[in-house]
Amino acid sequence: MDPRPLTVSLLFTACSLCAQITTSQVDNARTNANPHETILTPSNVNARQFGKLFSFRVDGDVYAQPLYLPRVQIPGKGTHNVLFVATEHDSVYAFDADGASREPLWQVNFLKQEPGTSTVPADDVSCPFIQPEIGITPTPVIDLQSGTIYILARTKKSGVISGAHYFHKLHALAITTGAEKYGGPIEVQTKGFDGLRELPRAGLTLANGQVILTWASSCDEGPYHGWVMSYDARSLKQTGVLNTSPDAGQSGIWQSDMAPAADGAGNVYLSTGNGKFNVSGNARDYGDSVLKLGFQSGAVAVLDYFTPSNQEALNARDGDLGSGGVMLLPDQPGTHLHLLIAAGKNGVLYLLDRDRLGQYQTGGNAPAVQTLRLGDGFYSAPAYWNGHVYALGSDDFLADFVLEQGRLPDQFAERGQQKFANPGATPAVSANGNKDGIVWLIETKVWNDFGNRPAVLHAYDAHSIGRELYNSEENKSRDRAGSAVRFAVPSIANGRVYIGLKSEVDVYGLLTRR
């Protein structure tokens, strides 16, 4: 198969206003808003007109957010709107997103590339959170210019004499065929990196021609570090490595599976989990911090950081700042033009100036532009649309804040009527420009529920979130979703809503468009 994307530029030039989801939470700012949805509206998303249409069965659990591209020309199969799905069984699928067929347009399974290779069993990592197997967890990322989807996959290979070896490999596949590109896959290697202990959960980021990968651990099973690595998107050559805790360990990048954010200059923003904080003198440990990273040849540099004054107490009680994802806001009026929002297990939402994050100061959170307390901790990320910030913490209600002069009001404009248990959820917004906004979210399950609880898809009027438009349990015989996985984020495009589940992706839409 020829992996060269001969028609990619023509495809997407002609469809600049079409919905496309090429990365975690829609864009590099992680706003999780699709402003090109012209089919689904608050008037037709209801249990009479909207529901579950069909499902795609796959060979493993789907933790990675499904990605979507319109009008892709598949060799020998015509032009399709394509849904890309990655599984914990180390498979990547390309489906006709409209369900013309339930069979994949193409499928690649990385275990078949090397005899004797398997996924990583949950027992091997001593953690039950992803089970029974670990393969592809982080959301891939797509480069439209080259027609490439990048995937980070884990595998295990057992030897009679040498024992078990654990691998992390970066794959670059042609979106049209699934063929490997650029000489891939490339094994992730660097001094001190442990293929068994390190777990990638945060999605992949593509910025300034670099594919950014991050790691944490499984259930805090040590020893481990927080790692950030960059790879050239066209050669797959490793271009930079950062260990967020070289002297102390821990400080992983979890972000509840949400990807690091990136600005237009290619700077990357992420938050770390529990671990020691010490950057005085020659120390280099960034526990419970928001980091601004720059990428140079052979290095990943910490350009700036924010660390709460109570970091030591957070670390002592496993109060990860990095339990939630980071979101960048569009340019704001006032004295703080470039802002970001981050929140963690302590339930505090931090509004930070990206140009002056503030670093660390004792006594209060003076470097933060603003702090708000919500819920019982964040295992999610907010969404932004049309001047509104939507957030849902653990054991809390969906909240809508209206930005005013670059600040969030001390009180939400409105909140939902339903209280959501742990972990809460990451909202997603669909809209037609500045109108017909809908806030979507997936209700999953608490951390110690290892059963097969069904996920629940919810939809709310974005202008009045106290009004629920739809949920998939209203007509459960028709619309009930499959078994939930934690931290799932819906993908909304072209009148469809796609949600990743255990061994399937469920597809919702208008019933008249079946």
C-alpha positions as CSV (number, residue, x, y, z in Angstrom):
1,M,0.0,0.0,0.0
2,D,1.2,3.5,-0.8
3,P,1.0,5.6,2.4
4,R,1.4,9.0,0.7
5,P,-1.7,11.2,1.2
6,L,-2.1,12.3,-2.4
7,T,-5.4,14.2,-1.9
8,V,-5.3,15.3,1.7
9,S,-4.7,19.1,1.0
10,L,-7.5,19.2,-1.6
11,L,-9.9,17.4,0.8
12,F,-9.6,19.8,3.6
13,T,-9.2,23.1,1.7
14,A,-12.7,22.4,0.2
15,C,-14.1,21.7,3.7
16,S,-12.7,24.4,5.9
17,L,-16.0,25.0,7.6
18,C,-16.8,21.3,8.2
19,A,-16.5,19.8,11.6
20,Q,-13.3,17.9,12.2
21,I,-11.9,16.5,15.4
22,T,-8.3,15.8,15.0
23,T,-7.1,16.0,18.6
24,S,-8.3,15.6,22.2
25,Q,-11.0,18.1,23.1
26,V,-11.3,19.4,19.5
27,D,-8.4,21.9,19.4
28,N,-5.0,22.6,21.0
29,A,-6.5,25.2,23.4
30,R,-8.7,22.2,24.6
31,T,-11.9,24.3,24.5
32,N,-13.8,21.1,23.6
33,A,-16.2,23.1,21.4
34,N,-17.3,22.4,17.8
35,P,-18.7,25.6,16.4
36,H,-19.6,24.0,13.0
37,E,-22.6,21.8,14.1
38,T,-25.6,22.8,11.9
39,I,-27.8,19.7,12.3
40,L,-28.2,19.2,16.1
41,T,-30.0,22.0,17.9
42,P,-31.7,22.5,21.2
43,S,-35.1,22.2,19.4
44,N,-34.5,18.7,18.0
45,V,-32.3,17.0,20.6
46,N,-35.0,15.3,22.6
47,A,-36.1,11.8,23.3
48,R,-38.7,11.9,20.5
49,Q,-36.4,13.0,17.7
50,F,-32.9,12.0,18.9
51,G,-31.5,8.7,20.1
52,K,-29.1,5.8,19.6
53,L,-28.6,4.9,16.0
54,F,-26.0,2.1,15.9
55,S,-22.8,0.8,17.4
56,F,-19.4,-0.1,16.1
57,R,-18.0,-3.2,17.8
58,V,-14.3,-3.2,18.4
59,D,-11.7,-5.6,19.9
60,G,-11.0,-3.7,23.1
61,D,-12.0,-0.9,25.5
62,V,-12.1,2.6,24.1
63,Y,-10.4,5.1,26.4
64,A,-9.1,7.4,23.7
65,Q,-11.6,10.0,22.4
66,P,-12.8,9.0,18.8
67,L,-11.5,11.4,16.1
68,Y,-13.4,12.5,13.0
69,L,-12.5,13.7,9.5
70,P,-15.0,14.6,6.7
71,R,-14.6,13.6,3.1
72,V,-11.6,11.3,3.2
73,Q,-10.8,9.4,0.0
74,I,-10.1,5.8,0.9
75,P,-8.3,3.9,-1.9
76,G,-10.7,1.6,-3.7
77,K,-13.6,2.5,-1.3
78,G,-14.6,6.0,-2.3
79,T,-15.0,9.1,-0.2
80,H,-16.2,8.8,3.4
81,N,-16.7,10.8,6.6
82,V,-14.3,8.8,8.8
83,L,-14.3,8.0,12.5
84,F,-10.9,6.9,14.0
85,V,-11.1,4.6,17.0
86,A,-8.2,3.2,19.1
87,T,-8.5,0.4,21.6
88,E,-6.8,-1.2,24.5
89,H,-6.2,-4.3,22.4
90,D,-3.7,-2.2,20.4
91,S,-6.0,-1.7,17.3
92,V,-6.8,1.4,15.3
93,Y,-9.9,1.4,13.2
94,A,-11.2,3.7,10.5
95,F,-15.0,3.4,10.2
96,D,-17.5,5.1,7.9
97,A,-18.8,7.6,10.5
98,D,-22.3,7.6,9.1
99,G,-22.7,3.9,9.5
100,A,-23.0,3.0,5.9
101,S,-21.3,-0.2,7.0
102,R,-20.3,-1.5,10.4
103,E,-17.2,-3.1,9.0
104,P,-14.1,-1.0,9.2
105,L,-12.7,0.8,6.1
106,W,-9.4,-0.4,7.5
107,Q,-8.0,-1.8,10.7
108,V,-4.5,-2.1,12.0
109,N,-3.6,-4.3,15.0
110,F,0.0,-3.7,16.3
111,L,0.2,-7.1,18.0
112,K,0.2,-8.8,14.6
113,Q,3.3,-6.8,13.6
114,E,5.6,-8.9,15.8
115,P,5.1,-12.5,16.8
116,G,4.9,-13.2,20.6
117,T,3.7,-9.7,21.4
118,S,0.7,-9.0,23.6
119,T,-0.9,-6.1,25.4
120,V,0.1,-5.4,29.0
121,P,-2.1,-7.3,31.5
122,A,-3.5,-5.2,34.3
123,D,-2.0,-7.6,36.8
124,D,1.5,-6.7,35.6
125,V,1.1,-3.1,36.6
126,S,-0.6,-3.9,39.9
127,C,-3.5,-1.6,39.1
128,P,-7.1,-2.4,38.3
129,F,-8.1,0.9,36.7
130,I,-7.6,-0.2,33.1
131,Q,-8.4,-3.9,32.8
132,P,-8.1,-6.6,31.6
133,E,-5.4,-5.2,29.2
134,I,-3.5,-2.0,28.5
135,G,-2.7,-1.1,24.9
136,I,-3.7,2.3,23.5
137,T,-5.0,4.7,26.2
138,P,-4.1,8.3,25.2
139,T,-6.1,10.0,22.4
140,P,-4.2,10.0,19.1
141,V,-3.6,13.2,17.1
142,I,-4.0,13.8,13.4
143,D,-1.8,16.0,11.1
144,L,-4.0,17.2,8.3
145,Q,-1.2,18.5,6.2
146,S,0.5,15.1,5.8
147,G,-2.6,12.9,6.4
148,T,-1.1,11.2,9.4
149,I,-2.6,9.9,12.6
150,Y,-0.1,9.4,15.5
151,I,-0.7,6.7,18.1
152,L,1.2,5.8,21.3
153,A,0.8,2.0,22.0
154,R,2.0,-0.3,24.8
155,T,3.0,-3.9,24.2
156,K,4.7,-6.8,26.1
157,K,7.0,-9.4,24.8
158,S,7.9,-12.4,26.9
159,G,11.1,-14.4,26.5
160,V,11.9,-17.9,27.9
161,I,15.3,-16.7,29.1
162,S,15.2,-13.0,29.2
163,G,11.8,-12.7,30.8
164,A,9.2,-10.0,30.0
165,H,10.0,-6.7,28.2
166,Y,7.6,-3.8,28.0
167,F,7.5,-1.4,25.1
168,H,6.0,2.0,24.3
169,K,6.0,2.7,20.5
170,L,5.0,5.8,18.5
171,H,3.2,4.9,15.3
172,A,2.5,7.2,12.4
173,L,-0.3,5.8,10.1
174,A,-1.7,7.1,6.8
175,I,-5.3,8.2,7.5
176,T,-6.3,6.7,4.1
177,T,-4.9,3.2,4.5
178,G,-3.5,2.6,8.0
179,A,0.0,2.0,6.5
180,E,3.0,2.9,8.7
181,K,4.9,6.0,7.6
182,Y,8.2,7.7,8.2
183,G,9.9,4.4,9.1
184,G,7.7,3.8,12.1
185,P,7.0,2.6,14.6
186,I,9.7,4.1,16.9
187,E,10.3,2.7,20.3
188,V,10.3,5.3,23.1
189,Q,13.6,5.2,24.9
190,T,15.6,7.4,27.2
191,K,17.7,7.0,30.3
192,G,15.6,6.1,33.4
193,F,12.4,5.4,31.5
194,D,10.7,2.2,32.8
195,G,8.5,0.6,30.2
196,L,6.4,-1.2,32.8
197,R,5.9,1.5,35.4
198,E,5.3,4.4,33.1
199,L,1.6,4.8,31.9
200,P,0.5,7.3,29.3
201,R,-3.0,8.6,29.8
202,A,-3.0,12.3,28.6
203,G,-3.7,12.6,24.9
204,L,-1.1,13.4,22.3
205,T,-0.4,17.0,21.3
206,L,0.8,18.2,17.9
207,A,2.5,21.6,17.9
208,N,5.0,23.3,15.7
209,G,5.7,20.0,13.9
210,Q,6.4,18.1,17.1
211,V,4.4,15.2,18.5
212,I,4.3,15.6,22.3
213,L,4.0,12.5,24.5
214,T,3.5,12.4,28.3
215,W,3.5,9.8,31.1
216,A,2.5,9.2,34.7
217,S,2.0,5.8,36.4
218,S,-0.6,3.1,37.2
219,C,-2.2,3.6,40.6
220,D,0.9,5.5,41.8
221,E,2.9,2.3,41.6
222,G,6.5,3.3,41.8
223,P,9.2,4.0,41.0
224,Y,8.0,6.3,38.2
225,H,8.5,9.9,36.9
226,G,6.5,12.4,35.0
227,W,8.0,12.3,31.4
228,V,7.5,14.7,28.5
229,M,9.0,13.8,25.2
230,S,8.9,15.4,21.7
231,Y,9.3,13.7,18.3
232,D,9.6,15.3,14.9
233,A,6.3,14.7,13.1
234,R,7.9,13.9,9.8
235,S,10.9,11.8,10.8
236,L,9.8,10.4,14.2
237,K,13.2,11.4,15.5
238,Q,13.2,12.1,19.3
239,T,13.8,15.9,19.6
240,G,13.5,16.5,23.4
241,V,13.0,14.9,26.8
242,L,11.9,16.3,30.1
243,N,11.8,14.5,33.4
244,T,9.5,16.5,35.8
245,S,11.0,14.7,38.9
246,P,14.6,13.6,38.2
247,D,15.7,13.9,41.8
248,A,12.5,12.8,43.7
249,G,10.3,10.7,41.5
250,Q,6.5,11.0,40.9
251,S,5.0,14.2,39.5
252,G,3.2,12.4,36.7
253,I,1.1,13.9,33.9
254,W,-2.4,12.3,34.3
255,Q,-4.9,15.1,33.5
256,S,-7.8,12.6,33.6
257,D,-6.8,11.6,30.0
258,M,-7.1,15.2,28.7
259,A,-4.2,16.3,26.4
260,P,-1.7,19.0,27.2
261,A,-2.7,22.4,25.6
262,A,-0.6,24.4,23.2
263,D,-0.7,28.1,22.1
264,G,0.0,29.5,18.6
265,A,3.7,29.9,19.3
266,G,4.0,26.2,20.1
267,N,4.4,26.5,23.9
268,V,2.8,23.6,25.7
269,Y,0.9,23.7,29.0
270,L,0.2,20.8,31.4
271,S,-0.2,20.1,35.0
272,T,1.6,17.5,37.2
273,G,0.4,15.3,40.0
274,N,1.6,14.6,43.5
275,G,5.3,14.7,44.1
276,K,8.0,16.8,45.7
277,F,8.3,20.4,44.6
278,N,11.8,21.9,44.7
279,V,13.3,24.1,42.0
280,S,15.7,26.1,44.2
281,G,19.4,25.7,43.6
282,N,20.0,22.8,41.3
283,A,16.8,20.9,42.2
284,R,14.4,20.2,39.3
285,D,11.2,18.6,40.8
286,Y,7.9,20.0,39.8
287,G,5.2,18.3,41.9
288,D,1.7,19.7,41.8
289,S,2.5,22.4,39.3
290,V,1.3,23.9,36.0
291,L,4.2,24.0,33.6
292,K,4.8,26.1,30.5
293,L,7.1,24.2,28.2
294,G,9.2,25.3,25.2
295,F,10.8,22.9,22.7
296,Q,14.2,23.4,21.3
297,S,16.6,21.0,19.5
298,G,17.4,18.2,21.9
299,A,15.6,19.7,24.9
300,V,12.3,20.4,26.5
301,A,12.6,23.5,28.7
302,V,10.4,24.7,31.6
303,L,9.8,28.3,30.6
304,D,7.5,29.2,33.5
305,Y,5.4,27.5,36.1
306,F,2.7,27.9,38.8
307,T,2.8,26.0,42.1
308,P,0.1,26.5,44.8
309,S,1.5,27.7,48.1
310,N,-0.1,24.7,49.8
311,Q,1.8,22.2,47.5
312,E,3.4,20.4,50.4
313,A,0.0,19.7,52.0
314,L,-1.4,18.6,48.6
315,N,1.4,16.2,48.1
316,A,1.0,14.8,51.6
317,R,-2.7,13.9,51.0
318,D,-2.4,12.8,47.3
319,G,-4.2,16.0,46.3
320,D,-2.9,16.1,42.7
321,L,-3.1,19.5,41.0
322,G,-2.7,17.4,37.8
323,S,-5.9,15.4,38.2
324,G,-7.6,17.8,35.8
325,G,-6.8,19.1,32.3
326,V,-5.6,22.5,31.3
327,M,-7.6,24.8,29.0
328,L,-6.4,28.0,27.2
329,L,-8.9,30.9,26.9
330,P,-9.0,33.1,23.8
331,D,-7.4,36.6,24.1
332,Q,-9.2,38.6,26.8
333,P,-9.6,42.3,27.5
334,G,-8.0,43.9,30.5
335,T,-4.5,43.4,32.0
336,H,-4.3,39.7,31.4
337,L,-4.5,39.0,27.7
338,H,-3.5,35.3,27.8
339,L,-5.2,33.2,30.4
340,L,-5.5,29.5,31.2
341,I,-7.7,27.5,33.6
342,A,-6.5,24.5,35.6
343,A,-8.0,22.6,38.5
344,G,-7.2,19.5,40.6
345,K,-8.2,17.3,43.4
346,N,-8.5,20.1,45.9
347,G,-11.5,21.5,44.0
348,V,-9.9,24.9,43.4
349,L,-10.2,26.3,39.9
350,Y,-7.1,28.5,39.1
351,L,-7.3,31.3,36.5
352,L,-3.6,31.9,35.5
353,D,-1.8,34.4,33.3
354,R,0.1,32.4,30.7
355,D,2.6,35.2,30.2
356,R,3.4,35.3,34.0
357,L,2.3,32.1,35.6
358,G,3.6,33.3,39.0
359,Q,5.9,30.4,40.0
360,Y,5.8,29.7,43.7
361,Q,5.1,32.1,46.6
362,T,4.3,31.2,50.2
363,G,1.1,32.4,51.8
364,G,-2.0,32.3,49.6
365,N,-2.2,31.9,45.9
366,A,-1.2,35.5,45.0
367,P,0.3,34.6,41.6
368,A,-3.1,33.3,40.4
369,V,-5.3,35.9,38.7
370,Q,-8.3,34.3,40.4
371,T,-9.2,31.2,42.4
372,L,-12.7,29.6,42.7
373,R,-13.7,26.6,44.7
374,L,-16.0,24.0,43.1
375,G,-17.1,20.5,44.0
376,D,-15.0,17.8,45.6
377,G,-12.1,17.9,43.2
378,F,-11.6,17.9,39.5
379,Y,-11.0,14.8,37.4
380,S,-12.0,16.6,34.2
381,A,-11.4,19.7,32.2
382,P,-13.7,22.7,31.5
383,A,-15.1,23.7,28.1
384,Y,-15.3,27.2,26.6
385,W,-17.9,28.6,24.1
386,N,-19.2,32.1,23.3
387,G,-17.9,33.7,26.5
388,H,-19.0,30.8,28.7
389,V,-16.9,28.4,30.7
390,Y,-18.6,25.1,31.6
391,A,-17.1,23.0,34.4
392,L,-18.2,19.8,36.2
393,G,-16.2,18.7,39.2
394,S,-16.6,15.5,41.2
395,D,-19.7,15.2,43.3
396,D,-21.0,18.5,42.0
397,F,-23.4,20.1,39.5
398,L,-22.6,21.3,36.0
399,A,-21.7,25.1,36.3
400,D,-21.8,27.9,33.7
401,F,-19.6,30.9,34.3
402,V,-19.7,34.0,32.0
403,L,-16.4,35.7,31.5
404,E,-16.3,39.4,32.2
405,Q,-13.3,41.5,31.3
406,G,-11.0,38.5,31.6
407,R,-12.3,37.3,35.0
408,L,-14.8,34.7,36.1
409,P,-17.6,35.9,38.4
410,D,-17.4,34.7,42.0
411,Q,-20.8,32.9,41.4
412,F,-21.8,30.9,38.4
413,A,-24.4,32.3,36.1
414,E,-26.4,29.0,36.3
415,R,-25.9,25.4,37.4
416,G,-27.5,22.2,36.4
417,Q,-30.1,20.3,38.4
418,Q,-28.3,16.9,38.7
419,K,-25.5,16.2,41.0
420,F,-22.8,14.0,39.4
421,A,-20.7,11.5,41.5
422,N,-17.0,11.0,41.1
423,P,-15.4,11.7,38.7
424,G,-17.8,14.3,37.3
425,A,-17.2,14.8,33.6
426,T,-15.6,16.9,30.9
427,P,-18.3,18.9,29.1
428,A,-18.2,19.2,25.3
429,V,-20.1,21.9,23.3
430,S,-21.6,21.8,19.8
431,A,-23.0,24.9,18.2
432,N,-23.6,26.7,14.9
433,G,-21.3,29.6,15.5
434,N,-22.7,31.6,18.4
435,K,-26.2,30.0,18.3
436,D,-27.8,26.6,19.0
437,G,-25.3,25.7,21.7
438,I,-25.6,22.3,23.4
439,V,-23.5,21.1,26.3
440,W,-22.9,17.3,26.2
441,L,-21.3,15.1,28.8
442,I,-20.9,11.4,29.6
443,E,-21.8,10.2,33.0
444,T,-19.5,7.2,33.8
445,K,-18.7,5.6,37.2
446,V,-16.9,6.0,40.4
447,W,-13.3,4.9,40.6
448,N,-13.9,1.6,42.6
449,D,-16.9,0.5,40.5
450,F,-15.4,-2.4,38.4
451,G,-18.7,-3.6,37.1
452,N,-20.4,-2.9,33.7
453,R,-22.4,0.1,34.6
454,P,-23.9,1.7,31.4
455,A,-22.6,5.2,30.5
456,V,-25.2,7.9,30.2
457,L,-25.1,10.6,27.5
458,H,-26.6,13.9,28.7
459,A,-27.4,17.1,26.7
460,Y,-28.2,20.5,28.1
461,D,-29.2,23.9,26.5
462,A,-25.9,25.8,26.5
463,H,-27.8,29.1,27.2
464,S,-29.7,27.6,30.1
465,I,-27.9,24.5,31.5
466,G,-30.6,24.0,34.1
467,R,-32.7,22.7,31.1
468,E,-31.7,19.1,30.2
469,L,-32.6,18.4,26.6
470,Y,-31.9,14.7,26.6
471,N,-30.3,11.7,28.4
472,S,-29.9,8.2,27.1
473,E,-31.8,6.6,30.0
474,E,-35.1,8.3,29.1
475,N,-35.8,5.6,26.6
476,K,-33.4,3.0,27.8
477,S,-34.8,0.1,25.7
478,R,-33.8,2.1,22.6
479,D,-31.0,4.4,23.7
480,R,-29.1,2.8,26.6
481,A,-25.3,3.1,26.1
482,G,-22.8,0.3,26.5
483,S,-20.6,-0.2,29.6
484,A,-18.8,2.9,30.7
485,V,-15.1,3.7,30.9
486,R,-13.9,6.5,33.1
487,F,-13.1,10.0,31.8
488,A,-14.9,9.4,28.4
489,V,-15.4,12.6,26.3
490,P,-18.1,12.7,23.5
491,S,-17.1,13.7,20.0
492,I,-19.8,15.7,18.2
493,A,-19.7,16.2,14.4
494,N,-22.1,16.4,11.5
495,G,-25.2,15.6,13.5
496,R,-23.7,12.6,15.3
497,V,-22.5,12.0,18.8
498,Y,-19.8,9.4,19.3
499,I,-18.9,7.9,22.7
500,G,-16.2,5.4,23.5
501,L,-17.1,2.5,25.8
502,K,-16.1,-1.0,26.7
503,S,-15.5,-2.8,23.4
504,E,-17.7,-0.5,21.4
505,V,-18.4,3.0,20.2
506,D,-22.1,4.1,20.4
507,V,-23.4,6.6,17.8
508,Y,-26.3,8.9,18.6
509,G,-28.2,11.3,16.2
510,L,-31.5,12.3,14.8
511,L,-33.8,9.3,14.4
512,T,-35.1,10.5,11.0
513,R,-31.5,10.4,9.6
514,R,-31.0,6.7,10.3
